[in-house]
Amino acid sequence: MDMIDRYGRRIRYLRLSVTDRCNLRCRYCMPAEGVRKRHQREILSYEELYRVAAEAVDLGIDKIRLTGGEPLVRKGIVEFSEKLARLPGLKELVLTTNGLLLAEMAAPLRRAGIKRLNISLDSLKPGTFASITRGGELQRVLDGIEAAMAAGFPPPKINMVVMAGINDDELLDFARLTLDRAFTVRFIEYMPNLQEPDWEKQSIPGSELLDRIVREYRLLPIVSSETAGPARNYRIAGAAGALGFITPISGHFCGSCNRIRVSSVGMAHGCLFAGASLDLKPALRSGDRGELRRVLHDIVTDKPVGHTLQQDEDDRRAFAMSGIGG
Ligand code: SAM
Ligand code: SF4
């Protein structure tokens, strides 16, 4: 079965947030004080998350990304991944992590059936990394990346949120990570989810990031089918890895968006920024399978054509990205 929204987009990708808790407090994602601690009853149990996933797969989803908060801080994530990976019809189970716990968990996650990892890393300087993440230890993430490779994962995608005056001086250092190793480094435009008053000064358009790299290296475009996702991809001539540019602000990719999101408290979102969200909890808790399918279907049908972050204040309501999963 295929889920097609009213604009003809085939929806096949679910980002499933398993927790809103995190062992970091990245300045672009969460307020310094963290997020309100939810009562355990508010958070979907693994059994409920599994039912959401199973229904979504039955409706046509074939790729699920586990995210958070930090998915690896939720106890039982390896066992949950293992169960999910066996879901008939699910082609790809992947996970996004800040990498802090990967040194210990990469091998069990690989055995559980996670196919690929995206790892968030915004600085290669210990001091800047600690400042952006409000206390994170860079070396643990670097060890985590090595552990992932040793466990047999394909070279991860490394996601860098670029912020003017904070880490944009490291653009070329990140690009150089791809010279000898087959990482894909993806530069992400900083999004105003916390409604910082000066966000536009911090967000650098992808085209400018590209220009800065092109001044130093010859870039060859990679056709989009080679690496799926919203990024525009390039390779530095002769490099082992690739570079991607994700431009939700300056050149949003809503026209080809194929994803829906479900948060750890059971809210389904058709778009990170625009449109209504629907609560899956009543259907989950009453055990009404038909209603669960209907709500999932509605979130696809009502998926907005796109967001208008650049022009529209309403699309800029504040939220912690950790609550939805990025
Ligand atoms: N904790 C995991 C991690 O950091 O990879 C998964 C959850 S995190 C919310 C998912 C992604 O959202 C990360 O790559 C993060 O960099 C990105 N993100 C969070 N806030 C953002 C913002 N304001 N602008 C751009 N990307 C953001
Ligand atoms: Fe945590 Fe990821 Fe948000 Fe950083 S980006 S605070 S690691 S959820």
mmCIF file of C-alpha atoms and ligand atoms in Angstrom:
data_model
loop_
_atom_site.group_PDB
_atom_site.id
_atom_site.type_symbol
_atom_site.label_atom_id
_atom_site.label_comp_id
_atom_site.label_asym_id
_atom_site.label_seq_id
_atom_site.Cartn_x
_atom_site.Cartn_y
_atom_site.Cartn_z
ATOM 1 C CA MET A 1 0.000 0.000 0.000
ATOM 2 C CA ASP A 2 1.213 3.530 -0.762
ATOM 3 C CA MET A 3 0.440 6.677 1.199
ATOM 4 C CA ILE A 4 0.189 9.599 -1.207
ATOM 5 C CA ASP A 5 -0.562 13.052 0.136
ATOM 6 C CA ARG A 6 -2.812 15.550 -1.584
ATOM 7 C CA TYR A 7 0.158 17.083 -3.418
ATOM 8 C CA GLY A 8 1.160 13.739 -4.901
ATOM 9 C CA ARG A 9 4.113 13.101 -2.600
ATOM 10 C CA ARG A 10 4.607 9.467 -1.638
ATOM 11 C CA ILE A 11 5.129 9.320 2.123
ATOM 12 C CA ARG A 12 7.454 6.479 3.019
ATOM 13 C CA TYR A 13 9.650 7.761 5.835
ATOM 14 C CA LEU A 14 8.795 7.979 9.543
ATOM 15 C CA ARG A 15 10.982 9.767 12.066
ATOM 16 C CA LEU A 16 10.120 8.181 15.366
ATOM 17 C CA SER A 17 11.270 9.956 18.504
ATOM 18 C CA VAL A 18 11.703 7.548 21.395
ATOM 19 C CA THR A 19 12.466 10.128 24.084
ATOM 20 C CA ASP A 20 12.649 13.857 24.624
ATOM 21 C CA ARG A 21 15.451 13.444 27.170
ATOM 22 C CA CYS A 22 19.048 14.101 26.258
ATOM 23 C CA ASN A 23 22.514 13.917 27.746
ATOM 24 C CA LEU A 24 23.427 17.212 26.014
ATOM 25 C CA ARG A 25 21.824 20.649 25.858
ATOM 26 C CA CYS A 26 22.781 21.925 22.412
ATOM 27 C CA ARG A 27 22.200 25.644 22.275
ATOM 28 C CA TYR A 28 20.212 25.490 19.024
ATOM 29 C CA CYS A 29 17.991 22.656 20.163
ATOM 30 C CA MET A 30 17.115 23.075 23.826
ATOM 31 C CA PRO A 31 16.909 25.858 26.368
ATOM 32 C CA ALA A 32 19.836 25.894 28.840
ATOM 33 C CA GLU A 33 17.616 24.586 31.623
ATOM 34 C CA GLY A 34 16.584 21.594 29.499
ATOM 35 C CA VAL A 35 13.009 20.576 28.764
ATOM 36 C CA ARG A 36 10.163 20.033 31.215
ATOM 37 C CA LYS A 37 10.404 16.563 32.653
ATOM 38 C CA ARG A 38 7.430 14.601 31.377
ATOM 39 C CA HIS A 39 5.560 12.194 33.537
ATOM 40 C CA GLN A 40 6.366 8.650 32.472
ATOM 41 C CA ARG A 41 2.709 8.139 31.491
ATOM 42 C CA GLU A 42 3.003 10.878 28.877
ATOM 43 C CA ILE A 43 5.834 9.111 27.041
ATOM 44 C CA LEU A 44 4.840 6.304 24.704
ATOM 45 C CA SER A 45 5.909 2.896 25.937
ATOM 46 C CA TYR A 46 7.998 0.726 23.616
ATOM 47 C CA GLU A 47 4.932 -1.386 23.040
ATOM 48 C CA GLU A 48 3.016 1.719 21.906
ATOM 49 C CA LEU A 49 5.887 2.930 19.746
ATOM 50 C CA TYR A 50 5.974 -0.500 18.146
ATOM 51 C CA ARG A 51 2.255 -0.367 17.362
ATOM 52 C CA VAL A 52 2.684 3.060 15.749
ATOM 53 C CA ALA A 53 5.580 1.743 13.670
ATOM 54 C CA ALA A 54 3.758 -1.442 12.684
ATOM 55 C CA GLU A 55 0.661 0.464 11.583
ATOM 56 C CA ALA A 56 2.731 3.024 9.690
ATOM 57 C CA VAL A 57 4.626 0.255 7.879
ATOM 58 C CA ASP A 58 1.370 -1.430 7.043
ATOM 59 C CA LEU A 59 0.187 1.862 5.546
ATOM 60 C CA GLY A 60 3.260 2.222 3.316
ATOM 61 C CA ILE A 61 6.166 3.499 5.412
ATOM 62 C CA ASP A 62 9.335 1.544 4.599
ATOM 63 C CA LYS A 63 12.010 3.596 6.339
ATOM 64 C CA ILE A 64 12.085 4.478 10.041
ATOM 65 C CA ARG A 65 14.621 6.699 11.742
ATOM 66 C CA LEU A 66 14.882 6.450 15.517
ATOM 67 C CA THR A 67 15.627 9.820 17.002
ATOM 68 C CA GLY A 68 14.981 11.900 20.109
ATOM 69 C CA GLY A 69 16.096 13.711 22.290
ATOM 70 C CA GLU A 70 18.959 11.323 22.427
ATOM 71 C CA PRO A 71 17.635 7.875 21.504
ATOM 72 C CA LEU A 72 20.526 6.065 23.165
ATOM 73 C CA VAL A 73 19.657 7.371 26.638
ATOM 74 C CA ARG A 74 16.368 5.478 26.695
ATOM 75 C CA LYS A 75 16.812 2.180 28.482
ATOM 76 C CA GLY A 76 15.929 -0.800 26.310
ATOM 77 C CA ILE A 77 16.660 0.914 22.981
ATOM 78 C CA VAL A 78 18.751 -2.010 21.698
ATOM 79 C CA GLU A 79 16.003 -4.547 22.365
ATOM 80 C CA PHE A 80 13.398 -2.210 20.860
ATOM 81 C CA SER A 81 15.538 -1.733 17.745
ATOM 82 C CA GLU A 82 15.914 -5.473 17.404
ATOM 83 C CA LYS A 83 12.159 -5.984 17.494
ATOM 84 C CA LEU A 84 11.510 -3.128 15.075
ATOM 85 C CA ALA A 85 14.155 -4.348 12.618
ATOM 86 C CA ARG A 86 12.174 -7.565 12.221
ATOM 87 C CA LEU A 87 8.975 -5.757 11.241
ATOM 88 C CA PRO A 88 7.874 -7.245 7.896
ATOM 89 C CA GLY A 89 7.819 -4.557 5.202
ATOM 90 C CA LEU A 90 10.332 -2.292 6.912
ATOM 91 C CA LYS A 91 13.299 -1.916 4.562
ATOM 92 C CA GLU A 92 15.485 0.479 6.511
ATOM 93 C CA LEU A 93 15.863 1.071 10.217
ATOM 94 C CA VAL A 94 18.332 3.874 10.897
ATOM 95 C CA LEU A 95 19.194 6.061 13.868
ATOM 96 C CA THR A 96 20.354 9.600 14.607
ATOM 97 C CA THR A 97 22.525 10.142 17.665
ATOM 98 C CA ASN A 98 24.840 12.662 19.252
ATOM 99 C CA GLY A 99 27.360 9.817 19.476
ATOM 100 C CA LEU A 100 28.169 10.189 23.173
ATOM 101 C CA LEU A 101 27.159 6.626 24.040
ATOM 102 C CA LEU A 102 28.204 4.975 20.814
ATOM 103 C CA ALA A 103 31.532 3.688 22.060
ATOM 104 C CA GLU A 104 29.607 1.274 24.277
ATOM 105 C CA MET A 105 26.505 0.806 22.160
ATOM 106 C CA ALA A 106 27.574 0.691 18.518
ATOM 107 C CA ALA A 107 28.175 -3.056 18.385
ATOM 108 C CA PRO A 108 24.869 -4.061 20.060
ATOM 109 C CA LEU A 109 22.963 -1.599 17.850
ATOM 110 C CA ARG A 110 24.555 -3.061 14.754
ATOM 111 C CA ARG A 111 23.653 -6.572 15.874
ATOM 112 C CA ALA A 112 20.104 -5.387 16.570
ATOM 113 C CA GLY A 113 19.681 -4.509 12.900
ATOM 114 C CA ILE A 114 20.213 -0.747 12.692
ATOM 115 C CA LYS A 115 21.447 -0.217 9.132
ATOM 116 C CA ARG A 116 23.053 3.224 9.286
ATOM 117 C CA LEU A 117 23.857 6.015 11.707
ATOM 118 C CA ASN A 118 23.679 9.766 11.439
ATOM 119 C CA ILE A 119 25.897 11.429 14.009
ATOM 120 C CA SER A 120 25.558 15.068 15.011
ATOM 121 C CA LEU A 121 28.861 16.857 15.440
ATOM 122 C CA ASP A 122 29.163 20.626 15.288
ATOM 123 C CA SER A 123 32.798 21.276 16.142
ATOM 124 C CA LEU A 124 36.152 19.534 16.037
ATOM 125 C CA LYS A 125 37.507 21.827 18.765
ATOM 126 C CA PRO A 126 36.928 20.527 22.298
ATOM 127 C CA GLY A 127 36.174 24.008 23.710
ATOM 128 C CA THR A 128 33.715 25.006 20.979
ATOM 129 C CA PHE A 129 32.058 21.593 21.132
ATOM 130 C CA ALA A 130 31.609 21.928 24.893
ATOM 131 C CA SER A 131 30.199 25.424 24.468
ATOM 132 C CA ILE A 132 27.678 24.484 21.727
ATOM 133 C CA THR A 133 26.531 21.372 23.557
ATOM 134 C CA ARG A 134 26.770 23.016 26.985
ATOM 135 C CA GLY A 135 29.224 20.563 28.438
ATOM 136 C CA GLY A 136 29.745 17.734 25.938
ATOM 137 C CA GLU A 137 33.088 15.960 25.610
ATOM 138 C CA LEU A 138 34.237 15.882 21.987
ATOM 139 C CA GLN A 139 36.523 12.871 22.405
ATOM 140 C CA ARG A 140 33.596 10.643 23.332
ATOM 141 C CA VAL A 141 31.889 11.421 20.024
ATOM 142 C CA LEU A 142 35.094 10.825 18.073
ATOM 143 C CA ASP A 143 35.515 7.494 19.895
ATOM 144 C CA GLY A 144 31.882 6.738 19.116
ATOM 145 C CA ILE A 145 32.455 7.274 15.389
ATOM 146 C CA GLU A 146 35.409 4.884 15.434
ATOM 147 C CA ALA A 147 33.373 2.334 17.409
ATOM 148 C CA ALA A 148 30.599 2.530 14.833
ATOM 149 C CA MET A 149 33.050 1.801 12.024
ATOM 150 C CA ALA A 150 34.630 -1.039 14.013
ATOM 151 C CA ALA A 151 31.173 -2.512 14.607
ATOM 152 C CA GLY A 152 30.626 -2.733 10.855
ATOM 153 C CA PHE A 153 28.387 0.264 10.252
ATOM 154 C CA PRO A 154 28.871 1.990 6.909
ATOM 155 C CA PRO A 155 30.715 5.316 7.287
ATOM 156 C CA PRO A 156 28.209 7.582 9.069
ATOM 157 C CA LYS A 157 26.668 10.793 7.903
ATOM 158 C CA ILE A 158 28.047 13.529 10.116
ATOM 159 C CA ASN A 159 25.603 16.400 10.591
ATOM 160 C CA MET A 160 26.985 19.842 11.379
ATOM 161 C CA VAL A 161 24.613 22.694 12.164
ATOM 162 C CA VAL A 162 26.524 25.738 10.943
ATOM 163 C CA MET A 163 26.241 28.898 13.034
ATOM 164 C CA ALA A 164 27.847 32.193 12.044
ATOM 165 C CA GLY A 165 30.571 33.282 14.428
ATOM 166 C CA ILE A 166 30.315 30.063 16.431
ATOM 167 C CA ASN A 167 31.568 27.227 14.264
ATOM 168 C CA ASP A 168 31.553 28.484 10.675
ATOM 169 C CA ASP A 169 35.342 28.879 10.849
ATOM 170 C CA GLU A 170 35.496 25.056 10.864
ATOM 171 C CA LEU A 171 33.736 24.537 7.564
ATOM 172 C CA LEU A 172 36.873 23.488 5.704
ATOM 173 C CA ASP A 173 38.061 21.273 8.569
ATOM 174 C CA PHE A 174 34.778 19.384 8.329
ATOM 175 C CA ALA A 175 35.007 19.212 4.540
ATOM 176 C CA ARG A 176 38.510 17.742 4.887
ATOM 177 C CA LEU A 177 37.157 14.877 6.996
ATOM 178 C CA THR A 178 35.857 13.424 3.739
ATOM 179 C CA LEU A 179 39.194 13.449 1.908
ATOM 180 C CA ASP A 180 40.491 10.121 3.198
ATOM 181 C CA ARG A 181 37.435 8.535 4.741
ATOM 182 C CA ALA A 182 34.052 7.803 3.220
ATOM 183 C CA PHE A 183 32.069 9.949 5.647
ATOM 184 C CA THR A 184 29.284 12.124 4.320
ATOM 185 C CA VAL A 185 29.530 15.477 6.072
ATOM 186 C CA ARG A 186 26.277 17.395 5.847
ATOM 187 C CA PHE A 187 26.089 21.096 6.546
ATOM 188 C CA ILE A 188 22.692 22.058 7.941
ATOM 189 C CA GLU A 189 21.290 25.562 7.975
ATOM 190 C CA TYR A 190 20.544 26.610 11.488
ATOM 191 C CA MET A 191 16.753 26.755 12.026
ATOM 192 C CA PRO A 192 15.005 29.144 14.403
ATOM 193 C CA ASN A 193 13.121 26.591 16.456
ATOM 194 C CA LEU A 194 13.843 28.308 19.761
ATOM 195 C CA GLN A 195 12.836 31.678 18.292
ATOM 196 C CA GLU A 196 16.074 33.398 19.145
ATOM 197 C CA PRO A 197 15.599 37.075 18.243
ATOM 198 C CA ASP A 198 18.788 37.219 16.134
ATOM 199 C CA TRP A 199 18.484 33.837 14.422
ATOM 200 C CA GLU A 200 18.834 35.280 10.935
ATOM 201 C CA LYS A 201 22.300 36.567 11.812
ATOM 202 C CA GLN A 202 23.373 33.072 12.834
ATOM 203 C CA SER A 203 21.879 31.113 9.949
ATOM 204 C CA ILE A 204 24.150 30.984 6.899
ATOM 205 C CA PRO A 205 22.530 30.090 3.565
ATOM 206 C CA GLY A 206 23.729 26.818 2.075
ATOM 207 C CA SER A 207 24.779 28.626 -1.113
ATOM 208 C CA GLU A 208 27.266 30.708 0.884
ATOM 209 C CA LEU A 209 28.647 27.605 2.604
ATOM 210 C CA LEU A 210 29.081 26.011 -0.791
ATOM 211 C CA ASP A 211 30.871 29.118 -2.119
ATOM 212 C CA ARG A 212 33.319 29.061 0.751
ATOM 213 C CA ILE A 213 34.233 25.448 0.068
ATOM 214 C CA VAL A 214 34.413 25.928 -3.687
ATOM 215 C CA ARG A 215 37.030 28.646 -3.149
ATOM 216 C CA GLU A 216 39.284 25.931 -1.733
ATOM 217 C CA TYR A 217 38.268 22.695 -3.444
ATOM 218 C CA ARG A 218 36.853 21.510 -6.766
ATOM 219 C CA LEU A 219 33.450 19.984 -6.071
ATOM 220 C CA LEU A 220 31.726 17.434 -8.276
ATOM 221 C CA PRO A 221 27.937 17.116 -7.962
ATOM 222 C CA ILE A 222 26.570 13.724 -6.982
ATOM 223 C CA VAL A 223 23.244 12.745 -8.550
ATOM 224 C CA SER A 224 20.601 12.673 -5.870
ATOM 225 C CA SER A 225 19.687 9.000 -6.187
ATOM 226 C CA GLU A 226 23.151 8.076 -4.977
ATOM 227 C CA THR A 227 22.451 9.335 -1.452
ATOM 228 C CA ALA A 228 18.791 9.655 -0.615
ATOM 229 C CA GLY A 229 17.532 12.533 1.530
ATOM 230 C CA PRO A 230 17.007 16.265 1.420
ATOM 231 C CA ALA A 231 20.690 17.163 0.937
ATOM 232 C CA ARG A 232 22.319 18.451 -2.237
ATOM 233 C CA ASN A 233 25.452 16.334 -2.464
ATOM 234 C CA TYR A 234 28.950 16.876 -3.810
ATOM 235 C CA ARG A 235 32.316 15.224 -3.666
ATOM 236 C CA ILE A 236 35.615 17.024 -3.402
ATOM 237 C CA ALA A 237 37.484 15.833 -6.502
ATOM 238 C CA GLY A 238 39.355 12.688 -5.512
ATOM 239 C CA ALA A 239 37.838 12.471 -2.018
ATOM 240 C CA ALA A 240 36.634 9.249 -0.436
ATOM 241 C CA GLY A 241 33.522 10.755 1.117
ATOM 242 C CA ALA A 242 30.849 13.289 0.227
ATOM 243 C CA LEU A 243 29.524 16.676 1.282
ATOM 244 C CA GLY A 244 25.834 17.487 1.632
ATOM 245 C CA PHE A 245 24.021 20.781 2.042
ATOM 246 C CA ILE A 246 20.681 20.760 3.817
ATOM 247 C CA THR A 247 18.869 24.036 3.321
ATOM 248 C CA PRO A 248 15.541 24.042 5.156
ATOM 249 C CA ILE A 249 15.578 27.833 5.285
ATOM 250 C CA SER A 250 17.035 29.190 2.050
ATOM 251 C CA GLY A 251 15.900 26.515 -0.338
ATOM 252 C CA HIS A 252 13.483 24.282 1.414
ATOM 253 C CA PHE A 253 12.845 20.841 0.033
ATOM 254 C CA CYS A 254 9.143 20.646 0.892
ATOM 255 C CA GLY A 255 8.219 19.709 -2.686
ATOM 256 C CA SER A 256 9.976 16.370 -2.341
ATOM 257 C CA CYS A 257 9.389 15.835 1.377
ATOM 258 C CA ASN A 258 8.450 12.205 1.994
ATOM 259 C CA ARG A 259 8.393 12.128 5.787
ATOM 260 C CA ILE A 260 6.144 12.291 8.780
ATOM 261 C CA ARG A 261 7.178 12.506 12.416
ATOM 262 C CA VAL A 262 5.898 11.019 15.636
ATOM 263 C CA SER A 263 7.143 12.475 18.903
ATOM 264 C CA SER A 264 7.825 10.526 22.081
ATOM 265 C CA VAL A 265 4.561 11.808 23.565
ATOM 266 C CA GLY A 266 2.626 10.462 20.605
ATOM 267 C CA MET A 267 2.054 13.618 18.565
ATOM 268 C CA ALA A 268 2.123 13.019 14.819
ATOM 269 C CA HIS A 269 3.428 15.864 12.648
ATOM 270 C CA GLY A 270 3.203 16.204 8.886
ATOM 271 C CA CYS A 271 5.745 19.053 8.922
ATOM 272 C CA LEU A 272 8.344 20.185 11.435
ATOM 273 C CA PHE A 273 7.190 23.793 11.189
ATOM 274 C CA ALA A 274 3.790 24.119 9.575
ATOM 275 C CA GLY A 275 0.372 22.572 9.938
ATOM 276 C CA ALA A 276 -1.468 20.833 12.716
ATOM 277 C CA SER A 277 -0.244 17.924 14.797
ATOM 278 C CA LEU A 278 -2.505 15.058 15.792
ATOM 279 C CA ASP A 279 -2.468 13.079 19.030
ATOM 280 C CA LEU A 280 -2.070 9.321 18.594
ATOM 281 C CA LYS A 281 -2.386 8.592 22.300
ATOM 282 C CA PRO A 282 -6.190 8.303 22.564
ATOM 283 C CA ALA A 283 -6.241 5.713 19.778
ATOM 284 C CA LEU A 284 -3.237 3.900 21.231
ATOM 285 C CA ARG A 285 -4.612 3.841 24.743
ATOM 286 C CA SER A 286 -8.107 2.771 23.792
ATOM 287 C CA GLY A 287 -6.636 -0.003 21.650
ATOM 288 C CA ASP A 288 -8.653 1.195 18.634
ATOM 289 C CA ARG A 289 -6.522 0.058 15.715
ATOM 290 C CA GLY A 290 -8.837 1.548 13.109
ATOM 291 C CA GLU A 291 -8.609 4.948 14.782
ATOM 292 C CA LEU A 292 -4.802 4.727 14.955
ATOM 293 C CA ARG A 293 -4.695 4.059 11.210
ATOM 294 C CA ARG A 294 -7.134 6.884 10.553
ATOM 295 C CA VAL A 295 -5.055 9.419 12.498
ATOM 296 C CA LEU A 296 -1.840 8.326 10.754
ATOM 297 C CA HIS A 297 -3.616 8.551 7.445
ATOM 298 C CA ASP A 298 -4.980 12.017 8.296
ATOM 299 C CA ILE A 299 -1.534 13.344 9.120
ATOM 300 C CA VAL A 300 -0.439 12.312 5.646
ATOM 301 C CA THR A 301 -3.536 13.691 3.942
ATOM 302 C CA ASP A 302 -3.209 16.992 5.792
ATOM 303 C CA LYS A 303 0.529 17.303 5.246
ATOM 304 C CA PRO A 304 1.009 20.943 4.270
ATOM 305 C CA VAL A 305 2.474 21.797 0.904
ATOM 306 C CA GLY A 306 5.423 23.388 2.727
ATOM 307 C CA HIS A 307 6.522 25.791 5.400
ATOM 308 C CA THR A 308 7.072 29.524 4.984
ATOM 309 C CA LEU A 309 9.643 30.012 7.716
ATOM 310 C CA GLN A 310 11.254 32.915 5.958
ATOM 311 C CA GLN A 311 8.097 34.965 5.679
ATOM 312 C CA ASP A 312 5.638 33.695 8.209
ATOM 313 C CA GLU A 313 5.787 34.356 11.957
ATOM 314 C CA ASP A 314 3.150 31.677 12.566
ATOM 315 C CA ASP A 315 5.442 28.961 11.273
ATOM 316 C CA ARG A 316 8.055 30.124 13.766
ATOM 317 C CA ARG A 317 6.426 29.014 16.984
ATOM 318 C CA ALA A 318 9.113 28.092 19.508
ATOM 319 C CA PHE A 319 9.771 24.464 20.233
ATOM 320 C CA ALA A 320 12.664 22.372 21.420
ATOM 321 C CA MET A 321 13.780 20.242 18.461
ATOM 322 C CA SER A 322 14.535 17.507 20.999
ATOM 323 C CA GLY A 323 10.784 17.113 21.517
ATOM 324 C CA ILE A 324 10.111 16.261 17.874
ATOM 325 C CA GLY A 325 13.370 14.690 16.789
ATOM 326 C CA GLY A 326 14.719 17.092 14.168
HETATM 327 N N1 SAM B 1 20.145 13.746 19.797
HETATM 328 C C1 SAM B 1 20.290 13.299 18.466
HETATM 329 C C2 SAM B 1 21.262 14.146 17.709
HETATM 330 O O1 SAM B 1 21.627 15.218 18.183
HETATM 331 O O2 SAM B 1 21.667 13.712 16.626
HETATM 332 C C3 SAM B 1 18.975 13.197 17.703
HETATM 333 C C4 SAM B 1 17.982 14.290 17.878
HETATM 334 S S1 SAM B 1 18.437 15.889 17.251
HETATM 335 C C5 SAM B 1 17.013 16.849 17.681
HETATM 336 C C6 SAM B 1 18.279 15.633 15.513
HETATM 337 C C7 SAM B 1 18.965 16.640 14.637
HETATM 338 O O3 SAM B 1 18.312 17.887 14.746
HETATM 339 C C8 SAM B 1 20.431 16.878 14.975
HETATM 340 O O4 SAM B 1 21.235 16.605 13.841
HETATM 341 C C9 SAM B 1 20.470 18.324 15.301
HETATM 342 O O5 SAM B 1 21.683 18.888 14.908
HETATM 343 C C10 SAM B 1 19.290 18.884 14.539
HETATM 344 N N2 SAM B 1 18.820 20.160 15.050
HETATM 345 C C11 SAM B 1 18.337 20.435 16.282
HETATM 346 N N3 SAM B 1 18.032 21.746 16.404
HETATM 347 C C12 SAM B 1 18.350 22.319 15.206
HETATM 348 C C13 SAM B 1 18.284 23.648 14.687
HETATM 349 N N4 SAM B 1 17.840 24.672 15.422
HETATM 350 N N5 SAM B 1 18.686 23.869 13.430
HETATM 351 C C14 SAM B 1 19.144 22.847 12.662
HETATM 352 N N6 SAM B 1 19.229 21.580 13.079
HETATM 353 C C15 SAM B 1 18.844 21.310 14.337
HETATM 354 FE FE1 SF4 B 2 20.315 16.564 22.442
HETATM 355 FE FE2 SF4 B 2 20.431 16.118 19.837
HETATM 356 FE FE3 SF4 B 2 19.145 18.263 20.785
HETATM 357 FE FE4 SF4 B 2 21.774 18.171 20.992
HETATM 358 S S1 SF4 B 2 20.589 18.203 19.071
HETATM 359 S S2 SF4 B 2 20.342 18.731 22.643
HETATM 360 S S3 SF4 B 2 22.140 16.059 21.281
HETATM 361 S S4 SF4 B 2 18.571 16.184 21.099
#
